[in-house]
CSV table of C-alpha atoms in Angstrom, one decimal:
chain,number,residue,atom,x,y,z
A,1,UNK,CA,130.5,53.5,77.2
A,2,UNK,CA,130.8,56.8,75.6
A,3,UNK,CA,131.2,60.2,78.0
A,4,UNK,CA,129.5,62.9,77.7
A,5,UNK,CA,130.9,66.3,78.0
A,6,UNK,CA,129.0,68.3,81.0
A,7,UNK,CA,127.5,71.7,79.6
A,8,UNK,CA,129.7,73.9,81.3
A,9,UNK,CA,130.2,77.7,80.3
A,10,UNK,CA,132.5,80.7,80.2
A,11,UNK,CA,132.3,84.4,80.7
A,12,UNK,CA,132.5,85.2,77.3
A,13,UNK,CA,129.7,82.8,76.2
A,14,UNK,CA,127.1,85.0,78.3
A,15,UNK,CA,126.5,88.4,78.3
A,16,UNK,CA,129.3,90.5,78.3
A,17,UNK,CA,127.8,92.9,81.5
A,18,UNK,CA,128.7,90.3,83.7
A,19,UNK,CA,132.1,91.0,83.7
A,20,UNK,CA,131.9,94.3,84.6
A,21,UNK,CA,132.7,95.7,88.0
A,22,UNK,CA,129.6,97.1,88.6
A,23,UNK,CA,128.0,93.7,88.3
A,24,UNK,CA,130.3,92.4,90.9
A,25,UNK,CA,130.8,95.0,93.4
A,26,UNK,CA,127.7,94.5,95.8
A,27,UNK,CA,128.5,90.3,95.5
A,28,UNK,CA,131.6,91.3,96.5
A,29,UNK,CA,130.8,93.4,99.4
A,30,UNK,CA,128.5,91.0,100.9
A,31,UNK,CA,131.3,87.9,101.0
A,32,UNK,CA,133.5,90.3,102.2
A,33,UNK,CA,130.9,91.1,105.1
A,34,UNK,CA,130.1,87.1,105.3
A,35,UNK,CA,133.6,86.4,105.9
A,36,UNK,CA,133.8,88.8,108.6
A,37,UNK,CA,130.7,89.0,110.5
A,38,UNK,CA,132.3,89.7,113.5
A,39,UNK,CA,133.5,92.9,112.4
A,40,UNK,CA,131.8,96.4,112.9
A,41,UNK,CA,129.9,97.3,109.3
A,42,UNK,CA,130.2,100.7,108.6
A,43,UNK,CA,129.5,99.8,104.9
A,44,UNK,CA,125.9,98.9,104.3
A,45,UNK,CA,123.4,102.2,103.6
A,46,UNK,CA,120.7,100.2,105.1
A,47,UNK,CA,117.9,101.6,107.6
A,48,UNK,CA,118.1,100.9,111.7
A,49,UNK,CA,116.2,97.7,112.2
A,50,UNK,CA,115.7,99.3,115.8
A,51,UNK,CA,111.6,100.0,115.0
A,52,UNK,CA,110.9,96.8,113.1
A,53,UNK,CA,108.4,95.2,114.4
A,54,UNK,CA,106.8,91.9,112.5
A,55,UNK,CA,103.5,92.7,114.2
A,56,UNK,CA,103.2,95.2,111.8
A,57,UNK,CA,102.5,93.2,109.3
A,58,UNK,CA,99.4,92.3,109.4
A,59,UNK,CA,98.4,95.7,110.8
A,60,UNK,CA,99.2,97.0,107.7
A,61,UNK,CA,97.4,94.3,105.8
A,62,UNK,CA,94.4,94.8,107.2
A,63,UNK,CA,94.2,98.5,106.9
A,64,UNK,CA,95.2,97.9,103.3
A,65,UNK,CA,92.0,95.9,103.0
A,66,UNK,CA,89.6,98.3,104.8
A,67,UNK,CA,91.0,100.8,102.7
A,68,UNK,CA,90.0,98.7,99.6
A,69,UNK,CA,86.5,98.6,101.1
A,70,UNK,CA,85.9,101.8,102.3
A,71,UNK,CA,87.4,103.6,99.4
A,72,UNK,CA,87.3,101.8,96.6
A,73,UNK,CA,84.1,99.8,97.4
A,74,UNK,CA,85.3,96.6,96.7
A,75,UNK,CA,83.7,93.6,98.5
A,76,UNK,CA,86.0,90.9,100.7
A,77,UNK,CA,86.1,88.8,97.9
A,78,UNK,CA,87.3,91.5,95.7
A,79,UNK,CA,90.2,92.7,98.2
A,80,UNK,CA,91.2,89.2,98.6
A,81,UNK,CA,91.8,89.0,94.8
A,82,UNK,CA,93.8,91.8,94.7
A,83,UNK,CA,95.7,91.3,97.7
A,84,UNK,CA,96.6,87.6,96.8
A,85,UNK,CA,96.3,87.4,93.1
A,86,UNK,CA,97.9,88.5,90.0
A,87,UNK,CA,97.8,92.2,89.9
A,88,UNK,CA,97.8,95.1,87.8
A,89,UNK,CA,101.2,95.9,86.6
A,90,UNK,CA,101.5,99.1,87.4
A,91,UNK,CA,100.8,98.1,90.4
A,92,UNK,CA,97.5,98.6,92.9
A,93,UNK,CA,99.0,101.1,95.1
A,94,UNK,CA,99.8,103.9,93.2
A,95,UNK,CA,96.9,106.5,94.5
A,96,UNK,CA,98.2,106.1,97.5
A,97,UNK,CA,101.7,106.2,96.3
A,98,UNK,CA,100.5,110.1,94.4
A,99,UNK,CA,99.3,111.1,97.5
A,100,UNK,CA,102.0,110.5,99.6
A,101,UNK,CA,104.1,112.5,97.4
A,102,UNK,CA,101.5,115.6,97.4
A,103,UNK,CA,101.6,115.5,101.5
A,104,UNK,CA,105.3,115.1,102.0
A,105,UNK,CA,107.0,116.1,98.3
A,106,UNK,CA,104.1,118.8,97.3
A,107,UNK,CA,104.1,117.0,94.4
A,108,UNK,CA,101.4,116.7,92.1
A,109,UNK,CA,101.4,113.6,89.6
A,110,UNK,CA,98.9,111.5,88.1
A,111,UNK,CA,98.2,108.4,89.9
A,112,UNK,CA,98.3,106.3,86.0
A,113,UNK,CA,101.8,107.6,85.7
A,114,UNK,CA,102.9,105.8,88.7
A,115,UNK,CA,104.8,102.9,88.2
A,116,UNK,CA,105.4,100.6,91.5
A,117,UNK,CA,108.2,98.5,90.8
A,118,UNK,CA,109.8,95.7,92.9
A,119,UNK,CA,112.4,98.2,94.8
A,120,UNK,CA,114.0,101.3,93.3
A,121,UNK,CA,116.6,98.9,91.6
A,122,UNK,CA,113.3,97.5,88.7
A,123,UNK,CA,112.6,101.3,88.3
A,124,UNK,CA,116.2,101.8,87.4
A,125,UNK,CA,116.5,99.2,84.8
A,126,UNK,CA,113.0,99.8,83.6
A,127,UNK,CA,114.1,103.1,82.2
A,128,UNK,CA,117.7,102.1,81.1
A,129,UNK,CA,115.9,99.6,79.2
A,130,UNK,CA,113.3,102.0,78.3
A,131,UNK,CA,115.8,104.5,77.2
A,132,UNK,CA,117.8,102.4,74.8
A,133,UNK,CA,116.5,102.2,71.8
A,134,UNK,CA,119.8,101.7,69.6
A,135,UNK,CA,123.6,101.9,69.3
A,136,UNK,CA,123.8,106.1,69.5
A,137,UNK,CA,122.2,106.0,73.1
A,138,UNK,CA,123.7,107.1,76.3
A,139,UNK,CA,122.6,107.6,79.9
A,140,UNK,CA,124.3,110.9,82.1
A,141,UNK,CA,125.2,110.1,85.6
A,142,UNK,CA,126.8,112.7,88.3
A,143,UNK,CA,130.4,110.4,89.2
A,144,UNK,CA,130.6,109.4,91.8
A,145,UNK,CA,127.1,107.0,90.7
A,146,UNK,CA,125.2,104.6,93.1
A,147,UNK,CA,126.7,101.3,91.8
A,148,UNK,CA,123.1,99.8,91.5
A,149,UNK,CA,122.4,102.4,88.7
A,150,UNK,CA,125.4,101.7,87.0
A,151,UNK,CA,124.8,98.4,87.1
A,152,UNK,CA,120.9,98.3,85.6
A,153,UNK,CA,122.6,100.3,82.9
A,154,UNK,CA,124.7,97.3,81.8
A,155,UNK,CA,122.3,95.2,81.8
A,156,UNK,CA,120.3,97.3,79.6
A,157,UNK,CA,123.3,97.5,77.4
A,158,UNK,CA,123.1,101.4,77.7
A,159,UNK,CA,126.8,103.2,78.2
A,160,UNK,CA,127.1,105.5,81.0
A,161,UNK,CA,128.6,108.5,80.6
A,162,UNK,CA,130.1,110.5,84.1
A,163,UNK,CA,129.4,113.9,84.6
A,164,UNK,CA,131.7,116.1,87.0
A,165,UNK,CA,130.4,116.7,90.7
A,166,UNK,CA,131.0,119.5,92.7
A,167,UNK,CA,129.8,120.9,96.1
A,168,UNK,CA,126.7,121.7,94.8
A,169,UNK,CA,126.2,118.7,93.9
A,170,UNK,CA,126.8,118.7,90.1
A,171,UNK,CA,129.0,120.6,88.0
A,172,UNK,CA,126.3,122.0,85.7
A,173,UNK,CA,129.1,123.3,83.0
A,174,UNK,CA,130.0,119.7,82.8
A,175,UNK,CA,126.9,118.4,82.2
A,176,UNK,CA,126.5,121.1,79.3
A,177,UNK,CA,130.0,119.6,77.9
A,178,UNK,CA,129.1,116.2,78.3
A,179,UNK,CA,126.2,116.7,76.6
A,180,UNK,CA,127.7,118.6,73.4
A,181,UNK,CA,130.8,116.0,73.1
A,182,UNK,CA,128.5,112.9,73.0
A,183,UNK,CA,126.0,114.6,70.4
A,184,UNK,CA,129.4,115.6,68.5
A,185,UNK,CA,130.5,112.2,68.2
A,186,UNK,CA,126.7,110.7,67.3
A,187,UNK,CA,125.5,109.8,70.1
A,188,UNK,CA,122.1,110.5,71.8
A,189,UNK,CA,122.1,111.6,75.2
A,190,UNK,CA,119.0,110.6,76.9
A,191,UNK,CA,119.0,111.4,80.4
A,192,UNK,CA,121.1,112.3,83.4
A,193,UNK,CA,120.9,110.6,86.7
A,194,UNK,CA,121.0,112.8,89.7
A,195,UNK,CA,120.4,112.2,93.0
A,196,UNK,CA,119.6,115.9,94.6
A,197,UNK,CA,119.1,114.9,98.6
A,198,UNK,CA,122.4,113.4,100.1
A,199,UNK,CA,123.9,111.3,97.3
A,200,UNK,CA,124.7,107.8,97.4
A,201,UNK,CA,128.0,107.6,97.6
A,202,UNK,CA,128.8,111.4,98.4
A,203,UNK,CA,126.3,112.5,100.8
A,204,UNK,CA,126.4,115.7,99.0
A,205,UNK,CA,122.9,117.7,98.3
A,206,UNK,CA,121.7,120.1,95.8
A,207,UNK,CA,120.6,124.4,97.2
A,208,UNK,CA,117.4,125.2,95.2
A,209,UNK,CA,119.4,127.2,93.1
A,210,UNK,CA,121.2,124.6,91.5
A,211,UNK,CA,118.4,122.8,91.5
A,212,UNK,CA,116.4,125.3,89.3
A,213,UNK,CA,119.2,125.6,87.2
A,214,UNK,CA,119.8,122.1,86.5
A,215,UNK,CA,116.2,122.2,85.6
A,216,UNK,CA,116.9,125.1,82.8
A,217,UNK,CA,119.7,123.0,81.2
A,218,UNK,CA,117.7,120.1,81.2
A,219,UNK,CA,115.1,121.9,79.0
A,220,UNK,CA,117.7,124.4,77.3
A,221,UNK,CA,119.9,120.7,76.4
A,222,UNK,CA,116.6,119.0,75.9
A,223,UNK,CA,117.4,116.2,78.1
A,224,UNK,CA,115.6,114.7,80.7
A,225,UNK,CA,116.5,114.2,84.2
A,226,UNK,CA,116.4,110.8,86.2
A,227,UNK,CA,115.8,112.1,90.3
A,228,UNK,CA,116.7,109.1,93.0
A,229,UNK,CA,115.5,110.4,96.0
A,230,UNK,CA,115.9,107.6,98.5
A,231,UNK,CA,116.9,109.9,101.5
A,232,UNK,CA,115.0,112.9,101.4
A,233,UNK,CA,113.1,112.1,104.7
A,234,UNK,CA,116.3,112.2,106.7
A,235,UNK,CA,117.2,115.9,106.7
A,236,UNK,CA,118.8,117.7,109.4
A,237,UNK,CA,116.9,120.6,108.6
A,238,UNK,CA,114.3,122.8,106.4
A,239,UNK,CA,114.2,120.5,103.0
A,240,UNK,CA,114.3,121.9,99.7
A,241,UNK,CA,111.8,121.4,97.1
A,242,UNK,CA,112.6,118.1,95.0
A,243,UNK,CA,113.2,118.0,90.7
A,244,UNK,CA,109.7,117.1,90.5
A,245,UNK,CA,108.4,119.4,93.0
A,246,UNK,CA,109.7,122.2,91.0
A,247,UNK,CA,109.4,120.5,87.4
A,248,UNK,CA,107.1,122.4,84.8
A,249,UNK,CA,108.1,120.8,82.0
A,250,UNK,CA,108.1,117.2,82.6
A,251,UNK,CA,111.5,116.8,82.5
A,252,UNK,CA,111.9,114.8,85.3
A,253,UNK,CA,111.4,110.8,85.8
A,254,UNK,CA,111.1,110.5,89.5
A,255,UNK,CA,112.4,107.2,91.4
A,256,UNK,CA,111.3,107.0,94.9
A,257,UNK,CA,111.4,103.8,97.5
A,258,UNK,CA,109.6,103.0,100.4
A,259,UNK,CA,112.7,100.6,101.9
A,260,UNK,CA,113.8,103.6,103.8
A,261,UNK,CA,111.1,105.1,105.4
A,262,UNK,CA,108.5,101.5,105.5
A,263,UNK,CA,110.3,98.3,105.5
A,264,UNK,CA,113.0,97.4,103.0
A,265,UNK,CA,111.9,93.8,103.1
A,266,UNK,CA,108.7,94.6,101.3
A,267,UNK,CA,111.0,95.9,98.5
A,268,UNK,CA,108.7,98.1,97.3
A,269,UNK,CA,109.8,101.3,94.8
A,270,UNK,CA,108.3,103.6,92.2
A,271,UNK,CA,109.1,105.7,88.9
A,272,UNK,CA,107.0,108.5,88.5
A,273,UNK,CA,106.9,109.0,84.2
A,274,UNK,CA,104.0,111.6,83.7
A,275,UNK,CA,105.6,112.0,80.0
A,276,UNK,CA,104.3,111.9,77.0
A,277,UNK,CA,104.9,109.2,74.3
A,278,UNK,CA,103.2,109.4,71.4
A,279,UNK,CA,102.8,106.0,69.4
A,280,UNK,CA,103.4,105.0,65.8
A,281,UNK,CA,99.3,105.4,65.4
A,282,UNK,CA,99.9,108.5,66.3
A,283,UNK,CA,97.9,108.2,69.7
A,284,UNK,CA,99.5,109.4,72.9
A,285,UNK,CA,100.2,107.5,76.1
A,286,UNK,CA,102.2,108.0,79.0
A,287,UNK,CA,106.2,106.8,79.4
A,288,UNK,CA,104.6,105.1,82.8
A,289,UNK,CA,102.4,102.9,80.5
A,290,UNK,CA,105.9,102.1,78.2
A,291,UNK,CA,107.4,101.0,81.2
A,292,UNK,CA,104.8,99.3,82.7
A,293,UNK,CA,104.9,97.0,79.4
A,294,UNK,CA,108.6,96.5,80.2
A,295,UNK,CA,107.7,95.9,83.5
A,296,UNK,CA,105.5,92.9,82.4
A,297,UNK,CA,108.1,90.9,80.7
A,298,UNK,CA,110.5,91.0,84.2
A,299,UNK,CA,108.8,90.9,86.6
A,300,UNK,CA,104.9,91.1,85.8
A,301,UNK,CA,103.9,92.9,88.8
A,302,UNK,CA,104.9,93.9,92.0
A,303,UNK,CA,104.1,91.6,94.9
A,304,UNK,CA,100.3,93.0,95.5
A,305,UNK,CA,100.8,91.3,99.2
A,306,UNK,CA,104.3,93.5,99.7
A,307,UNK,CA,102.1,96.7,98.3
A,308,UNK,CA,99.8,96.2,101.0
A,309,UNK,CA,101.9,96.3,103.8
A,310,UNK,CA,103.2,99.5,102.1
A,311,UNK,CA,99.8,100.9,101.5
A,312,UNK,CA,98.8,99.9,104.6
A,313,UNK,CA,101.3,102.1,106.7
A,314,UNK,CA,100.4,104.8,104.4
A,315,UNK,CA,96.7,104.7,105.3
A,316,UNK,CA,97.6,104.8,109.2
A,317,UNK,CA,99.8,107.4,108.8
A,318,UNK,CA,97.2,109.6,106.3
A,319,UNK,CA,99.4,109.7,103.5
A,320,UNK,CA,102.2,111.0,105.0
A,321,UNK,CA,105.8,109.6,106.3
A,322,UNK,CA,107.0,113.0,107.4
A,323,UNK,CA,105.9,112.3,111.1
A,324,UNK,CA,105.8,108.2,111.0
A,325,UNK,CA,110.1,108.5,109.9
A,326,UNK,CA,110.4,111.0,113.3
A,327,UNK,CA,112.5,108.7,115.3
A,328,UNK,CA,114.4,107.2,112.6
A,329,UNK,CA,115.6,110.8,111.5
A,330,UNK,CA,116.8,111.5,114.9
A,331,UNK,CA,118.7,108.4,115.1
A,332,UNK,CA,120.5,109.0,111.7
A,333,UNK,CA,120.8,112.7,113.0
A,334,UNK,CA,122.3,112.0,116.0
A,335,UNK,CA,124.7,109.0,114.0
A,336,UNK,CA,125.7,111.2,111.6
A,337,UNK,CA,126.8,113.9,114.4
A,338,UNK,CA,128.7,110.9,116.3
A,339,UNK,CA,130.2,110.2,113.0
A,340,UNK,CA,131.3,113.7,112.3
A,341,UNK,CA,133.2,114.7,115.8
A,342,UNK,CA,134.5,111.0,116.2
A,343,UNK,CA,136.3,112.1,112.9
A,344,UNK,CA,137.6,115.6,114.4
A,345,UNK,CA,138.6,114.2,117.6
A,346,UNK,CA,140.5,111.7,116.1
A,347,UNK,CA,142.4,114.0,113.5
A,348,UNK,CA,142.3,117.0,114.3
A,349,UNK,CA,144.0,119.5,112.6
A,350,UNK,CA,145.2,117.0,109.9
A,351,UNK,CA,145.2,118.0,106.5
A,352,UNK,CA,145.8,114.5,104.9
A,353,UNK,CA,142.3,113.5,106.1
A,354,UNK,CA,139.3,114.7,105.5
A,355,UNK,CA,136.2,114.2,105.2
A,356,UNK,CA,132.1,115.6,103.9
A,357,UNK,CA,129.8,117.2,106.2
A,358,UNK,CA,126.2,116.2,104.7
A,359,UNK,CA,123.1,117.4,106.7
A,360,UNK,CA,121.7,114.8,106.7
A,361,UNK,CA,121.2,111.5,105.0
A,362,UNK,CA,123.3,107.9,105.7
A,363,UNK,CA,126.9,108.6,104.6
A,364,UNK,CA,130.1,110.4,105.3
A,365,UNK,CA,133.0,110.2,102.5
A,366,UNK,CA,136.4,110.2,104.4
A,367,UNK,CA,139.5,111.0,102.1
A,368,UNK,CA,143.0,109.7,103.0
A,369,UNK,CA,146.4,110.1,101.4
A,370,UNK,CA,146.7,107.0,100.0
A,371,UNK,CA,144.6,104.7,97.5
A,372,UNK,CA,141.5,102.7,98.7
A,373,UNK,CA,140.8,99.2,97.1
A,374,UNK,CA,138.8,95.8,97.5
A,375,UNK,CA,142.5,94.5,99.1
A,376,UNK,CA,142.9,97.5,102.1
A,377,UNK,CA,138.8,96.5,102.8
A,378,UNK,CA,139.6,93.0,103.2
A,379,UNK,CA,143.0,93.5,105.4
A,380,UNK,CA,140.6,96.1,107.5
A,381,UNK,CA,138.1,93.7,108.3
A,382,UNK,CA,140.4,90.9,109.2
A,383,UNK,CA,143.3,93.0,111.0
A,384,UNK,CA,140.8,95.5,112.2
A,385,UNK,CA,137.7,93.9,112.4
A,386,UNK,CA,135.8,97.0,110.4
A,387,UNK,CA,133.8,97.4,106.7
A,388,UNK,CA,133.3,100.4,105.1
A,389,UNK,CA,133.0,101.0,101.2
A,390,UNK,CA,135.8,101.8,99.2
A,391,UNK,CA,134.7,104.9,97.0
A,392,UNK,CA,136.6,103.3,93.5
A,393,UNK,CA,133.2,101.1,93.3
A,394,UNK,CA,131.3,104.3,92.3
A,395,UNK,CA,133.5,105.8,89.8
A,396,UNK,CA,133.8,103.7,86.3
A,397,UNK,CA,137.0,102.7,85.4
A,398,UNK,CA,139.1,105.6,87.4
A,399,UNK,CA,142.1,105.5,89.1
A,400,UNK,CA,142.8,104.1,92.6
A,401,UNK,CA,140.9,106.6,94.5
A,402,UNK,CA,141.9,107.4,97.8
A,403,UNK,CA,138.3,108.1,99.5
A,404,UNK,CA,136.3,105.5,101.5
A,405,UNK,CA,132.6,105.7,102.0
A,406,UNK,CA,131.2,105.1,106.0
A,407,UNK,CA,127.8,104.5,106.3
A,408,UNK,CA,126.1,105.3,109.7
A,409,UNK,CA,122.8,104.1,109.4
A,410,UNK,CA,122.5,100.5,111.2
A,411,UNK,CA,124.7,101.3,113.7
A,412,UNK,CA,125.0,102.3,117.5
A,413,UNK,CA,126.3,104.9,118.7
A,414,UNK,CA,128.9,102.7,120.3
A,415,UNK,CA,129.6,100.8,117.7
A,416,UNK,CA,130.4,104.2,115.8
A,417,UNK,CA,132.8,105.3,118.2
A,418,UNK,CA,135.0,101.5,118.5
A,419,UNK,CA,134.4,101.5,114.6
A,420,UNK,CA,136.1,105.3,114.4
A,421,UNK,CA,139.3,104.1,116.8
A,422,UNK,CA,139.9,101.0,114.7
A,423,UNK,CA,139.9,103.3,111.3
A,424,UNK,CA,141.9,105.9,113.1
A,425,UNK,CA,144.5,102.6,113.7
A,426,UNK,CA,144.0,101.3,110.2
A,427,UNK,CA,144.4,105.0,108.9
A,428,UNK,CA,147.7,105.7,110.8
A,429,UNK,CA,148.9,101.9,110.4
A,430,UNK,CA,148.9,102.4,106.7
A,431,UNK,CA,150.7,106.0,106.5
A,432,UNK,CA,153.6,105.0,108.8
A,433,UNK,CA,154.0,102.1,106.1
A,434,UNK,CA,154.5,104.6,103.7
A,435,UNK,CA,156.6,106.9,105.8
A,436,UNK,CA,158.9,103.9,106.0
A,437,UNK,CA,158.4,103.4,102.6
A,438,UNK,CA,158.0,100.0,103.2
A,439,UNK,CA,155.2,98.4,100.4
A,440,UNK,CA,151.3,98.1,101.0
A,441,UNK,CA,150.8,94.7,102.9
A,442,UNK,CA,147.5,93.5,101.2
């Protein structure tokens, strides 16, 4: 009887993004918290579950459907389609999605240059993929860069280069000498990834003035700008005009997300490409409609039943998500505040920690004096019985950094305050180790 070899496979005989870290690093976070799911997550940027409500649901379904009939005409036959069907690919919700962002972003955009994309995370990888057309191309990114960026990038095969932050949020003469190096060596700078309201990882936030003068290089560089802006509900006080808001020049590709301020089970997002691409006929289209061709090869269109309950809570609320995210920005507000004097209570006056004061937002960036890797996570949450995100998994390929990422979010205020005391122990543990200069138990 002859055997036959089972069709097993290696690494290197798929693609080679898979190895990266970036590809990894939110598996890896996950089994770390599966492993340990008795221990207090300080880790995962997602929204308070504390005003879900499953009823809803079909609320928002059914004022999605009136909303078909009442504005659009369409019979119950006709809504049914195009709640339960196949839909468009650009997706069935993007009038509502324009004028959300003219009530809360005083944004004015075309609804045909709306994209809505299954999350944020298909908007990202729609325009990597978009963006890389051949072997010269490269995307910008402000370091330290939301992993699930970096990540899209890979998979479209298109090389990120880091930019320098600063406390404004970017280091604009960076940028400028990122930009000039790359085109020096032959390669083609497409766009820079920024994320302007309290970053993902950093927290940090852009003042209108760097925000019109990272608008001036863009056109100066002629580059384009990719604006995440996944937070910009949750201030903790007057908002600044986004990119778009103040773009004038279509330099900006706008990537927004409803998982925040609706329901992040609906995983519902949207790219915003008003423009222009002009064809090898010579006629001219939108970058939406590019991407929406993209679009139709992964995923062919968002869930029309996930857009309802999306447009539905946009209809009862009138467009707007300024009021309807009221409680939720308190909560975070008040978190982050719990956050912030739990830290100076518990080291005060010490200058080997330290730590970002956003206004607002989901994240708080604590630096210590010694590095920060997958290994001290792990011996946290089993020792310690606490998650939080080490910083290395935003940078690409940097040294051990010694900075940690605390995300507030999801959390009581309880929990915030045990979580804090078993850092502070984890955090003093580790430096009398080195004081005795006794090695890093892993």
């Amino acid at each position: 009887m002859s055997t036959v070899a089972t069709a097993d496979l290696a690494t290197a005989e798929l693609f080679g993004g898979l190895e990266d870290p970036a590809a990894n690093s939110m598996n890896f976070l996950n089994e770390i918290a599966g492993r340990y799911p008795e221990a207090i997550s300080l880790a995962a940027g997602r929204p308070t579950e504390e005003f879900f409500d499953l009823a809803d649901v079909p609320r928002y379904l059914r004022l999605f459907g009136e909303h078909l009939e009442r504005e659009r005409g369409l019979t119950p036959a006709q809504v049914r389609r195009t709640v339960l069907q196949y839909g468009r690919t650009k997706g069935i919700i993007h009038e509502l999605v324009a004028e959300n962002l003219w009530r809360d972003e005083g944004t004015v955009v075309d609804p045909e240059s709306v994209v809505v994309t299954a999350g944020c995370q298909e908007a990202m990888f729609l325009v990597a993929r978009a963006f890389r057309a051949d072997d010269r191309d490269v995307l910008l990114a402000v370091s330290p860069t939301y992993v699930g960026l970096t990540g899209a990038a890979r998979l479209a095969d298109l090389p990120v280069r880091p930019v320098a932050t600063s406390a404004a949020g970017v280091d604009l003469d960076d940028l400028v000498a990122v930009i000039r190096r790359e085109r020096a060596a032959g390669r083609r700078p497409r766009a820079c990834y920024v994320m302007p309201d309290f970053a993902n990882p950093s927290g940090l936030s852009m003042d209108l003035e760097t925000r019109r003068a990272l608008l001036e290089v863009a056109c100066e560089e002629d580059v384009l700008l990719v604006e995440d802006n996944p937070y910009g509900l949750f201030h903790g006080g007057a908002r600044v005009p986004t990119l778009k808001a103040l773009d004038e020049h279509r330099r900006v590709v706008y990537l927004g997300s409803f998982a925040k301020a609706v329901l992040p089970g609906a995983r519902v997002g949207y790219v915003v490409a008003d423009q222009r691409v002009a064809s090898a006929s010579g006629a001219v289209g939108l970058l939406a409609d590019e991407l929406s061709k993209i679009k139709s090869m992964v995923t062919v269109n968002t869930s029309p039943i996930a857009q309802a309950v999306i447009g539905g809570a946009l209809v009862e609320h009138g467009g707007s998500l300024l009021d309807a995210t009221a409680r939720q920005r308190e909560l975070y507000a008040g978190n982050l505040r719990r956050v912030l004097d739990g830290l100076a209570a518990r080291f005060p006056d010490d200058g080997e920690v330290t730590w970002t004061a956003p206004a607002g937002g989901f994240f708080v960036v604590v630096e210590v004096p010694f590095p920060v890797d997958d290994a001290l996570l792990e011996r946290s949450a089993r020792d310690y019985g606490l998650l939080w995100t080490p910083m290395g998994h935003f940078y690409d390929g940097a040294p051990p950094v010694r900075a940690l990422r605390l995300s507030f979010s999801a959390v009581s205020p309880a929990s915030i305050d045990t979580g804090l005391d078993r850092l502070a122990a984890l955090i003093d543990d580790r430096r009398d180790r080195l004081a005795d200069g006794a090695p890093g138990e892993r």
